[in-house]
Coordinates of N, CA, C and O and ligand atoms in Angstrom, one line a residue:
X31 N 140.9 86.4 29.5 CA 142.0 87.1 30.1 C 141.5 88.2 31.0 O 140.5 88.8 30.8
X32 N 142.4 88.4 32.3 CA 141.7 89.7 33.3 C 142.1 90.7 33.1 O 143.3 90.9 32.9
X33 N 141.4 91.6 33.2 CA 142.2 93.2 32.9 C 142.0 93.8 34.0 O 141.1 93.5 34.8
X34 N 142.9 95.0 34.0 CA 143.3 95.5 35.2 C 141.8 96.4 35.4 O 141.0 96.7 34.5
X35 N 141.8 96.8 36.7 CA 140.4 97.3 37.4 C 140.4 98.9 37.2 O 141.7 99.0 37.0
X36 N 140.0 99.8 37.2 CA 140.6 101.4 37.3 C 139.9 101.9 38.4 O 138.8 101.4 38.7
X37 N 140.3 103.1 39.1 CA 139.3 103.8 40.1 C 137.7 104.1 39.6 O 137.0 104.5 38.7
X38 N 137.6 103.7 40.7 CA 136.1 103.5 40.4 C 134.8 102.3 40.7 O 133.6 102.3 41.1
X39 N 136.3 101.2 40.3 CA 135.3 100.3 40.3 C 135.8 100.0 41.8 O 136.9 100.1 42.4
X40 N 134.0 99.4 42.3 CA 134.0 98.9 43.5 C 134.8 97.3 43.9 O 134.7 96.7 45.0
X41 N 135.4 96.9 43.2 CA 136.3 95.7 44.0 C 137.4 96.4 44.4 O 138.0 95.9 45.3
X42 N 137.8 97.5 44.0 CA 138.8 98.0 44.8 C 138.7 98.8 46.0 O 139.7 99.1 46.7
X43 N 137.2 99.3 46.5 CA 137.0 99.6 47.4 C 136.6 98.5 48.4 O 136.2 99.0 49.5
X44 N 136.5 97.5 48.3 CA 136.5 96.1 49.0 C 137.3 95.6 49.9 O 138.3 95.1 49.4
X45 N 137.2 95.5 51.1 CA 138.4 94.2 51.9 C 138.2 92.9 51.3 O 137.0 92.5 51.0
X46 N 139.5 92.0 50.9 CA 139.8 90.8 50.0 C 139.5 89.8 51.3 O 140.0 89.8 52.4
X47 N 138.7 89.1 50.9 CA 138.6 87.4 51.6 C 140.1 87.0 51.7 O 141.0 87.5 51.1
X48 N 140.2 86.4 52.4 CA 141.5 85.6 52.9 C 141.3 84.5 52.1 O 140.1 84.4 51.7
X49 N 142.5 83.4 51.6 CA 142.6 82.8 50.6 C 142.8 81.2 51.7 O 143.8 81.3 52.3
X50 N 142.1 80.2 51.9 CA 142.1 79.0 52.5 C 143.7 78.2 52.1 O 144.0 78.4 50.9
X51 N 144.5 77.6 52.9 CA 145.4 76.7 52.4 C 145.1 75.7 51.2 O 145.8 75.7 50.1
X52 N 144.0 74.7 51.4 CA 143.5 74.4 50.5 C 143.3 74.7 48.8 O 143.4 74.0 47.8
X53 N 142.7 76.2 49.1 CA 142.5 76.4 48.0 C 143.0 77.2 47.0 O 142.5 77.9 46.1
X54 N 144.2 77.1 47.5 CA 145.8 78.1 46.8 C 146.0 77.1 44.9 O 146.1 77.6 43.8
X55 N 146.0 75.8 45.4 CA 145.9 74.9 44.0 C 145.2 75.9 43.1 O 145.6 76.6 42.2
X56 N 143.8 75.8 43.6 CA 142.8 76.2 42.3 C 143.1 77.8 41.8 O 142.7 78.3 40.8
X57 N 144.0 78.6 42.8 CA 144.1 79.5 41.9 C 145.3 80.2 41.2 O 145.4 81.4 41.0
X58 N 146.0 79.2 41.0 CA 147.6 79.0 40.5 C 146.9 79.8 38.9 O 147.7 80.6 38.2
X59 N 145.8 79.5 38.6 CA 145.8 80.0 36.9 C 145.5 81.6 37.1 O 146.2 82.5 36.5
X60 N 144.5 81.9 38.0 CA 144.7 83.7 37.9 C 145.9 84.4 38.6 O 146.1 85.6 38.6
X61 N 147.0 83.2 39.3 CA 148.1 84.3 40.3 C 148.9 84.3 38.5 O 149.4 85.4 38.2
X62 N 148.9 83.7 37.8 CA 149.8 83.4 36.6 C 149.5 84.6 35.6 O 150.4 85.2 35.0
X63 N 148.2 84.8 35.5 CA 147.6 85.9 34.9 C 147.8 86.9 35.2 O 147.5 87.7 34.3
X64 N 148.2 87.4 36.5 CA 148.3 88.3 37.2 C 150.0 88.8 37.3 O 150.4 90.0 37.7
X65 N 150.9 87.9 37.0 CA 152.0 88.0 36.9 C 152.2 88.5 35.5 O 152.9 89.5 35.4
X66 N 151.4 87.8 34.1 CA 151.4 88.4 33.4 C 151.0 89.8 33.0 O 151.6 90.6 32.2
X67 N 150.2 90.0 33.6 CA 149.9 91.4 33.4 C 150.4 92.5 34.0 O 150.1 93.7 33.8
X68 N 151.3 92.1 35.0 CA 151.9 93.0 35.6 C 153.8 92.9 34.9 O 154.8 93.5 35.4
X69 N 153.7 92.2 34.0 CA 155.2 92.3 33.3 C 154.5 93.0 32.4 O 155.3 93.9 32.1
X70 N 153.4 93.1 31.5 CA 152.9 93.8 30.5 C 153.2 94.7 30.7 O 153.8 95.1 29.8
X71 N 153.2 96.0 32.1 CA 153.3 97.1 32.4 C 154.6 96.9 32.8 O 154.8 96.8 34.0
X72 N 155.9 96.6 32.0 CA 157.1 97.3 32.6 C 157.7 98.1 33.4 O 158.9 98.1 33.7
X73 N 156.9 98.6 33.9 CA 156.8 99.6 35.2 C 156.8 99.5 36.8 O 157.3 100.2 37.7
X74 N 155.5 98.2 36.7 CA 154.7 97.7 37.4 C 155.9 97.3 38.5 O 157.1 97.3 38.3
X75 N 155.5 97.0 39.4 CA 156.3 96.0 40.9 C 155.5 95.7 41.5 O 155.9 94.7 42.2
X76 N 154.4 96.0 41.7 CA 153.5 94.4 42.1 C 152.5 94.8 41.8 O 152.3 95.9 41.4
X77 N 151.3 93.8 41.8 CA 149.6 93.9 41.5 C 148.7 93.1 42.7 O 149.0 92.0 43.1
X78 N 148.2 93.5 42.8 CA 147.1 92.7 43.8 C 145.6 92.3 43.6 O 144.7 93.1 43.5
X79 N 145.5 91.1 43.6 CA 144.7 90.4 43.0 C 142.8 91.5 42.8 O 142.1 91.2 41.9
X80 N 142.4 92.4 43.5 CA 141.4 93.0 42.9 C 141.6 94.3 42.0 O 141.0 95.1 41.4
X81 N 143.0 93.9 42.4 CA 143.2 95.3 40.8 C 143.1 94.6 39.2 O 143.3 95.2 38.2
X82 N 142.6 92.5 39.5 CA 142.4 92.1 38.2 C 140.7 91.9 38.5 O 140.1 91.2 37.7
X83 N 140.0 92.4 39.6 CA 138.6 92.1 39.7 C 138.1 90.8 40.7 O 137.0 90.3 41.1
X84 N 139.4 90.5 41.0 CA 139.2 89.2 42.2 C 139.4 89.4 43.7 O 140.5 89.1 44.0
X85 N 138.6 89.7 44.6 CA 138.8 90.5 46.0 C 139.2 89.5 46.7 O 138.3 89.0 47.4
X86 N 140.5 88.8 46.8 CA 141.1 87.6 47.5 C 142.3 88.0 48.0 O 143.0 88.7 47.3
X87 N 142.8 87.5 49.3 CA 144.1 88.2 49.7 C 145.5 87.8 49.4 O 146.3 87.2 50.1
X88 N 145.7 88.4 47.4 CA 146.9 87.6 47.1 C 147.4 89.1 46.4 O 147.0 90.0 45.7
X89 N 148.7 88.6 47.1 CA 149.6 90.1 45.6 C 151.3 89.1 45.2 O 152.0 88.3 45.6
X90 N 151.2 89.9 44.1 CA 152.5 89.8 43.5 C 153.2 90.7 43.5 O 152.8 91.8 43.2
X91 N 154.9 90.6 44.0 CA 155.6 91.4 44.0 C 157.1 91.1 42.9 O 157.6 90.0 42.6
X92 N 157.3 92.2 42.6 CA 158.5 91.6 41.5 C 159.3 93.0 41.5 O 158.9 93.8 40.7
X93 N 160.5 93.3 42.3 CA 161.3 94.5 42.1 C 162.6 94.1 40.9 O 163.3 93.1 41.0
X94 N 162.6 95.1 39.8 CA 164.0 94.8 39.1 C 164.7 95.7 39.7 O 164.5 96.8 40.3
X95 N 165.8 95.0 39.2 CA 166.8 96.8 39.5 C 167.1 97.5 37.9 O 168.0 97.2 37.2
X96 N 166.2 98.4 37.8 CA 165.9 99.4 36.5 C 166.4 100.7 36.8 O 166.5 101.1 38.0
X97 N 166.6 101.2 35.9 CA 167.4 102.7 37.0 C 166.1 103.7 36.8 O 166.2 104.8 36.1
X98 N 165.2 103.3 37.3 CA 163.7 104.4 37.2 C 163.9 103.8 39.0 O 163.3 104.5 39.7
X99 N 164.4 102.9 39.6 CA 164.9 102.2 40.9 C 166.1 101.9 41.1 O 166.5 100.8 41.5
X100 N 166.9 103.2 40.9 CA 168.3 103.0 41.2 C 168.9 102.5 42.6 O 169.7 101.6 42.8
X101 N 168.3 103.2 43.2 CA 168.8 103.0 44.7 C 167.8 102.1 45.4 O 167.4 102.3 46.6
X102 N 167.4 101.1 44.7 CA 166.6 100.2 45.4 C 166.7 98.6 45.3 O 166.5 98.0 44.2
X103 N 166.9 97.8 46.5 CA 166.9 96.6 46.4 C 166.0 95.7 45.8 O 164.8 95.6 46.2
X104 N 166.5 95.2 44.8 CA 165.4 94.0 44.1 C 165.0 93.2 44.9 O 165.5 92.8 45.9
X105 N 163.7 92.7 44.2 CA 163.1 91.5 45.5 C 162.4 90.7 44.3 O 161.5 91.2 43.5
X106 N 163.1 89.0 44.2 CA 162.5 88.5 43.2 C 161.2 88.1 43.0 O 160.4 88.4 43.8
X107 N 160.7 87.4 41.8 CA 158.9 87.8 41.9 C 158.6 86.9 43.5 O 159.4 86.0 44.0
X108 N 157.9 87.1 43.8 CA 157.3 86.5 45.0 C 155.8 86.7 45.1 O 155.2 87.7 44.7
X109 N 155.3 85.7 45.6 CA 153.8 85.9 46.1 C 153.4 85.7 47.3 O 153.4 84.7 48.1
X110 N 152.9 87.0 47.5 CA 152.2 86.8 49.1 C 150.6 86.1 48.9 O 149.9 86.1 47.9
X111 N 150.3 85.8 49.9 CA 148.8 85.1 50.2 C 148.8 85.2 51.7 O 149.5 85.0 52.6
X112 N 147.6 85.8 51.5 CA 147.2 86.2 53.0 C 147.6 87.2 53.9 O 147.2 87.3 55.0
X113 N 148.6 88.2 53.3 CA 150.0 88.9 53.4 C 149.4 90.1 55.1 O 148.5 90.9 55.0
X114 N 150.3 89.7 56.3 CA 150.0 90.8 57.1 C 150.9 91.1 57.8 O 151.5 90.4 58.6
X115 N 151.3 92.9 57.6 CA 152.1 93.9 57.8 C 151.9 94.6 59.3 O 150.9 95.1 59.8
X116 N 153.2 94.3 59.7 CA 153.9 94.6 61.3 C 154.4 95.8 60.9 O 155.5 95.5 60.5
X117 N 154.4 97.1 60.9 CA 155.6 98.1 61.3 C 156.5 98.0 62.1 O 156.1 97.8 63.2
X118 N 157.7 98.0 62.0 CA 158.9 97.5 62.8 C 159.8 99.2 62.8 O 160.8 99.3 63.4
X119 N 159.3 100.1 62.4 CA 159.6 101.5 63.0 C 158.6 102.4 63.3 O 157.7 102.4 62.5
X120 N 158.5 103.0 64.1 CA 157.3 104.0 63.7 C 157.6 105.3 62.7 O 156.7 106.0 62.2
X121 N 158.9 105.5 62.5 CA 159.2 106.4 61.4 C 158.5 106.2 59.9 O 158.4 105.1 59.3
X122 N 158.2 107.0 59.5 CA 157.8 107.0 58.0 C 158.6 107.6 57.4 O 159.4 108.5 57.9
X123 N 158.7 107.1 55.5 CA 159.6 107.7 55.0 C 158.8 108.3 54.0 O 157.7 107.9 54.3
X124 N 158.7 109.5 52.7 CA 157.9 109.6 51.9 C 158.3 109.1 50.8 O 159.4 108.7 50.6
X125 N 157.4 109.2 49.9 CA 158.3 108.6 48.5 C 157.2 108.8 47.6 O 156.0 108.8 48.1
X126 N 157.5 109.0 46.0 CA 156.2 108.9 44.8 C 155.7 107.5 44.6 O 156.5 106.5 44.6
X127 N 154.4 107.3 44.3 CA 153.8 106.4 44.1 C 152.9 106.2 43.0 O 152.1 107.1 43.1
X128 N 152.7 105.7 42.1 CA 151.8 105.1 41.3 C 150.8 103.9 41.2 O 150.9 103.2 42.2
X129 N 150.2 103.8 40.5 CA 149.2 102.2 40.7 C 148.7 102.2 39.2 O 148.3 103.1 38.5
X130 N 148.8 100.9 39.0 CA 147.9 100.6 37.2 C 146.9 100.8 37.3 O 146.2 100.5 36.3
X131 N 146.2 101.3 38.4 CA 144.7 101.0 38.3 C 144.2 102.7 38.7 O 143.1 103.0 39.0
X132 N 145.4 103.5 38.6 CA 145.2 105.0 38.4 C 146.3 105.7 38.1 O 147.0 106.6 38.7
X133 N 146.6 105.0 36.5 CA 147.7 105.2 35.5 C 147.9 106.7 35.5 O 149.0 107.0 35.1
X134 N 147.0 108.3 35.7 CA 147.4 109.2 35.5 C 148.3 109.6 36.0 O 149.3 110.0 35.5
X135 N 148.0 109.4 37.7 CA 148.7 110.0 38.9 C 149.6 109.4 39.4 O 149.5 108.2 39.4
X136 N 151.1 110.3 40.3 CA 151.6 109.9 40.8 C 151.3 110.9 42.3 O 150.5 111.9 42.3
X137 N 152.1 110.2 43.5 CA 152.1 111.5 44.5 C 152.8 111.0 45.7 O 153.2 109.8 45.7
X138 N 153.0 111.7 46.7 CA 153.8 111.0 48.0 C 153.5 111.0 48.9 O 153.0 111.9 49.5
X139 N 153.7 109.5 49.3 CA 152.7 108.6 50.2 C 153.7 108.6 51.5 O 154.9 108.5 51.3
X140 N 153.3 108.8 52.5 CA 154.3 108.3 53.6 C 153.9 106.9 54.1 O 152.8 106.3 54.3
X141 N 155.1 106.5 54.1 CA 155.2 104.6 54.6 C 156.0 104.5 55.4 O 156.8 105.3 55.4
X142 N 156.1 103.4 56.3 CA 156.8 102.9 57.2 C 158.1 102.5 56.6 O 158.3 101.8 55.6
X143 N 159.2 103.1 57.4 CA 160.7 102.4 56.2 C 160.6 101.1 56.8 O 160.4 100.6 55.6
X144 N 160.5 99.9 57.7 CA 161.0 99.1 58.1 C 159.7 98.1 58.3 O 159.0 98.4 59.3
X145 N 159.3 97.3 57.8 CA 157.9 95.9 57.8 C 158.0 94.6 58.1 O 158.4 94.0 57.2
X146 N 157.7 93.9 59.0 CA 157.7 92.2 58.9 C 156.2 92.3 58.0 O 155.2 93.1 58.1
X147 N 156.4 91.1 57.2 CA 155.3 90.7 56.5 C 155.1 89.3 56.2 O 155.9 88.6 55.6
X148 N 154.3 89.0 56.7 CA 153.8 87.3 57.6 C 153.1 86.7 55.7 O 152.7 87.4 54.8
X149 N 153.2 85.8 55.8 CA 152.5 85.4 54.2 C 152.7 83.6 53.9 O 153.6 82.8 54.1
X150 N 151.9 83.6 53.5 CA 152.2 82.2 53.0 C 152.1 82.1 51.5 O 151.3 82.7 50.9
X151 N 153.0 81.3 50.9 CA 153.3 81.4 49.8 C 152.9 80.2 48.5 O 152.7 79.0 48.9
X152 N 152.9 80.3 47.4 CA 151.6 79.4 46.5 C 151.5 78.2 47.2 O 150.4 77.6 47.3
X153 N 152.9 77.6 47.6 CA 152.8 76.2 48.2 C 152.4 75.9 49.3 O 152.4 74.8 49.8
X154 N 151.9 76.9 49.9 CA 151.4 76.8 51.1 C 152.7 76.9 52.8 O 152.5 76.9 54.0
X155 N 154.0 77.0 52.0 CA 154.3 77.2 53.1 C 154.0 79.0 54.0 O 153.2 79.9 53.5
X156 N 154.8 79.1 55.2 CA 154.3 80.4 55.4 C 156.1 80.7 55.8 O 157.1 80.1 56.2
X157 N 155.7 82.0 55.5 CA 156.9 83.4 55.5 C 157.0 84.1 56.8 O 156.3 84.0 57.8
X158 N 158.3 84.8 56.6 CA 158.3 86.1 57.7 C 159.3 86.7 57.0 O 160.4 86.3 57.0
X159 N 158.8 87.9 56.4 CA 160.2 88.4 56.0 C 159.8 90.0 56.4 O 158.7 90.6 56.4
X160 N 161.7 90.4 56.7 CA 161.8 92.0 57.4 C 161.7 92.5 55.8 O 161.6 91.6 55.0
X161 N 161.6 93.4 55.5 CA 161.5 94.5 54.3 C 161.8 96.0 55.0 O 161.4 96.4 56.0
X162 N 162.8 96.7 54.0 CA 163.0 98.4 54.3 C 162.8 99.1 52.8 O 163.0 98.7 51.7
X163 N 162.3 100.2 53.3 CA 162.7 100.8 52.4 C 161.8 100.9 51.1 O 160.6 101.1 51.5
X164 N 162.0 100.8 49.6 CA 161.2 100.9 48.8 C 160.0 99.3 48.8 O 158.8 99.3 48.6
X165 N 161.1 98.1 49.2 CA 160.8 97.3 49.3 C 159.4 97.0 50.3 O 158.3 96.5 50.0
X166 N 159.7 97.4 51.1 CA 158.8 98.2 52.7 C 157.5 98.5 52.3 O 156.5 98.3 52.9
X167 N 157.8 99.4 50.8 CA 156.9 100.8 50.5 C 155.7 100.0 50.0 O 154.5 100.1 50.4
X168 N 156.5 99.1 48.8 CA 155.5 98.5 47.4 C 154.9 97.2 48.4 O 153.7 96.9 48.1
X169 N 155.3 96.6 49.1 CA 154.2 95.6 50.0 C 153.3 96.3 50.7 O 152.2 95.9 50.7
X170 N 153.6 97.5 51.3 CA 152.5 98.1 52.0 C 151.6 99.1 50.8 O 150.7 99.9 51.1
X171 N 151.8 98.9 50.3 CA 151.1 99.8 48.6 C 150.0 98.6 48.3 O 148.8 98.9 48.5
X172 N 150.2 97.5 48.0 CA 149.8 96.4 47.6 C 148.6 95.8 48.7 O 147.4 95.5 48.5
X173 N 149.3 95.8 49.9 CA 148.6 95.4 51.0 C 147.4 96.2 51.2 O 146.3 95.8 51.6
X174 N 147.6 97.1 51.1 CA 146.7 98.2 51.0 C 145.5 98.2 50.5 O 144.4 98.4 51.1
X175 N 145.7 97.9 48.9 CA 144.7 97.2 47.8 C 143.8 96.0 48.4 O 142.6 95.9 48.0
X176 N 144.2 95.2 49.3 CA 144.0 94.2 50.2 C 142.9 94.4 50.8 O 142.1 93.5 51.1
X177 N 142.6 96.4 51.1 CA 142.1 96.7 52.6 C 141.0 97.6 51.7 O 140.3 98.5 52.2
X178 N 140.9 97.2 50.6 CA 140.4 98.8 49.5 C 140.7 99.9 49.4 O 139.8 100.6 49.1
X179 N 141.7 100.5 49.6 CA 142.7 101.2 50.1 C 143.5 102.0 49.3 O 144.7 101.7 49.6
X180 N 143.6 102.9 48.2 CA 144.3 103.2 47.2 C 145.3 104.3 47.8 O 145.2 105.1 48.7
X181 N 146.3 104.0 46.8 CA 147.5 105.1 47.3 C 147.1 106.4 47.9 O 147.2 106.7 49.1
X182 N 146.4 107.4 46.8 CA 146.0 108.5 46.8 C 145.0 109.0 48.1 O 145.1 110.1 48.6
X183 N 144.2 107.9 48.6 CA 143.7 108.3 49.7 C 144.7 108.5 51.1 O 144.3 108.8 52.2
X184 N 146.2 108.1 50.8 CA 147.5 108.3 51.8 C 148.3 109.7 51.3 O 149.4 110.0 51.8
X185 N 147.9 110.2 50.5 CA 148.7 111.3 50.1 C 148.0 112.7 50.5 O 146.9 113.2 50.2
X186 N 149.3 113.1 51.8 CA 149.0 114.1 52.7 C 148.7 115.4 51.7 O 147.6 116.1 51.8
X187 N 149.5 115.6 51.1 CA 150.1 117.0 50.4 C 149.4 116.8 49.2 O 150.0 116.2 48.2
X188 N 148.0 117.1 49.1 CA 147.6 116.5 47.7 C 148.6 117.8 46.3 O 148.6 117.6 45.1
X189 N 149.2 118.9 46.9 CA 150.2 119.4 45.9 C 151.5 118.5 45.1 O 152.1 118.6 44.1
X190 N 151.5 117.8 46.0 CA 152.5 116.5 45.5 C 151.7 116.0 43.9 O 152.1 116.1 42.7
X191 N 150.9 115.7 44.2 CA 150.0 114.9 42.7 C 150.8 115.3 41.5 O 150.9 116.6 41.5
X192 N 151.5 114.5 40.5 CA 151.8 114.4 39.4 C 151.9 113.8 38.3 O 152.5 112.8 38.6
X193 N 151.5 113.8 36.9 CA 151.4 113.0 36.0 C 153.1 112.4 35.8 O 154.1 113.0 35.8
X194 N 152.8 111.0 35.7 CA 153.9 109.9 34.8 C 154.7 110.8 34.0 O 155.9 110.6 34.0
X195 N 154.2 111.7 33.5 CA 155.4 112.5 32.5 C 156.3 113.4 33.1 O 157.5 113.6 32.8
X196 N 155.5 114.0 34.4 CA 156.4 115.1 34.7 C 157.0 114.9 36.3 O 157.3 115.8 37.1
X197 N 157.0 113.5 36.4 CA 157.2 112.7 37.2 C 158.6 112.6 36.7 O 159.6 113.3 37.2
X198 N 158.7 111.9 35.9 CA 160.2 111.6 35.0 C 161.0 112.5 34.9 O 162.1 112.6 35.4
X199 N 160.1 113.8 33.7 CA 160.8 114.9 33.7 C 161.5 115.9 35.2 O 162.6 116.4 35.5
X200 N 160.5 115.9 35.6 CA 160.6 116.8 37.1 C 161.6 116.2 38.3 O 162.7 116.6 38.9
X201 N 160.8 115.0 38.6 CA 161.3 114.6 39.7 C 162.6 113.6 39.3 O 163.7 113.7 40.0
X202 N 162.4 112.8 38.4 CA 163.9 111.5 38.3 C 164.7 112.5 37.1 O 166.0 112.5 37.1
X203 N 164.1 113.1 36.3 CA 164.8 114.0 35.5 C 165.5 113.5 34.4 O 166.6 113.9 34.0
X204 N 164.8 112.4 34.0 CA 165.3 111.4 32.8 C 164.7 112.5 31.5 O 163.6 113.0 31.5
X205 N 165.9 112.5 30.6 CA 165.0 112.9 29.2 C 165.1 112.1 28.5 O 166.0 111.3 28.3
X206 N 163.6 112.3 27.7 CA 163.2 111.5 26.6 C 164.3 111.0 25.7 O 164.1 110.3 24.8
Ligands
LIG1385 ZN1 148.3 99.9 43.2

């Protein structure tokens, strides 16, 4: 089984090989694994394949609509392969961000509201889809991971930084 990677380790400071049409078959057993482990974290909305130790250019995306994502469009699980991100505004929006692979921290990242994101998908066919918004956010979060690229190195205001707890508490303001 793969387990998730944490800061530190060097596959996440890595740019991911591009994944051959061909050889999307052979890795149908780790995108599966990868799906699994990213429903393990209930939380989770997507993972990208070297946050399991594999520097290839594959992510999984899966938005519920949970109300920790109220105001946010779901986007069913999907997998990008090969995934490359157009900005379609130059506006950025900010927003809090997390990553399994630096479970302490949250903080606010500015992202582009508006993305085409080109991909081809397990079957090999290829995509174009527009994305706004949170949707926008978590492909370019992911894509990111792609480039070795972790959230936190995009977080202007490092005063922003906050733990999972008082994230909830503070900022969505859910009580326990
Ligand atoms: Zn992440």
């Amino acid at each position: 089984m793969l387990e998730i990677k944490t800061i530190g380790d060097e596959v996440l400071k890595q740019k991911a090989k591009k994944v051959a049409k061909k050889d999307i078959a052979s890795r149908m057993d780790f995108i599966n694994e990868m799906k699994e482990i990213m429903h393990k974290n209930g939380k989770a909305v997507g993972i990208a394949a070297p946050q399991v130790g594999i520097s290839e250019q594959i992510i999984v995306i899966e938005i519920k609509d949970t109300p920790t994502y109220l105001n946010t469009k779901p986007l069913p699980l999907t997998i990008m392969i090969n995934p490359r991100v157009t900005p379609l505004t130059k506006e950025k929006a900010d927003g809090y961000e997390g990553c399994s692979s630096a479970i302490a921290i949250m903080g606010i990242v500015p992202r582009y509201k508006k993305i085409l994101v080109e991909y081809i998908d397990e079957k090999g066919k290829n995509h174009k889809l527009e994305l706004e918004d949170f949707q926008a956010r978590v492909v370019q979060h992911e894509v990111d991971h792609l480039k070795g690229i972790m959230f936190f190195e995009r977080v202007k205001d490092t005063k922003t930084f906050i733990t999972r707890e008082n994230h909830r508490k503070y900022v969505l303001k859910i009580e326990e």
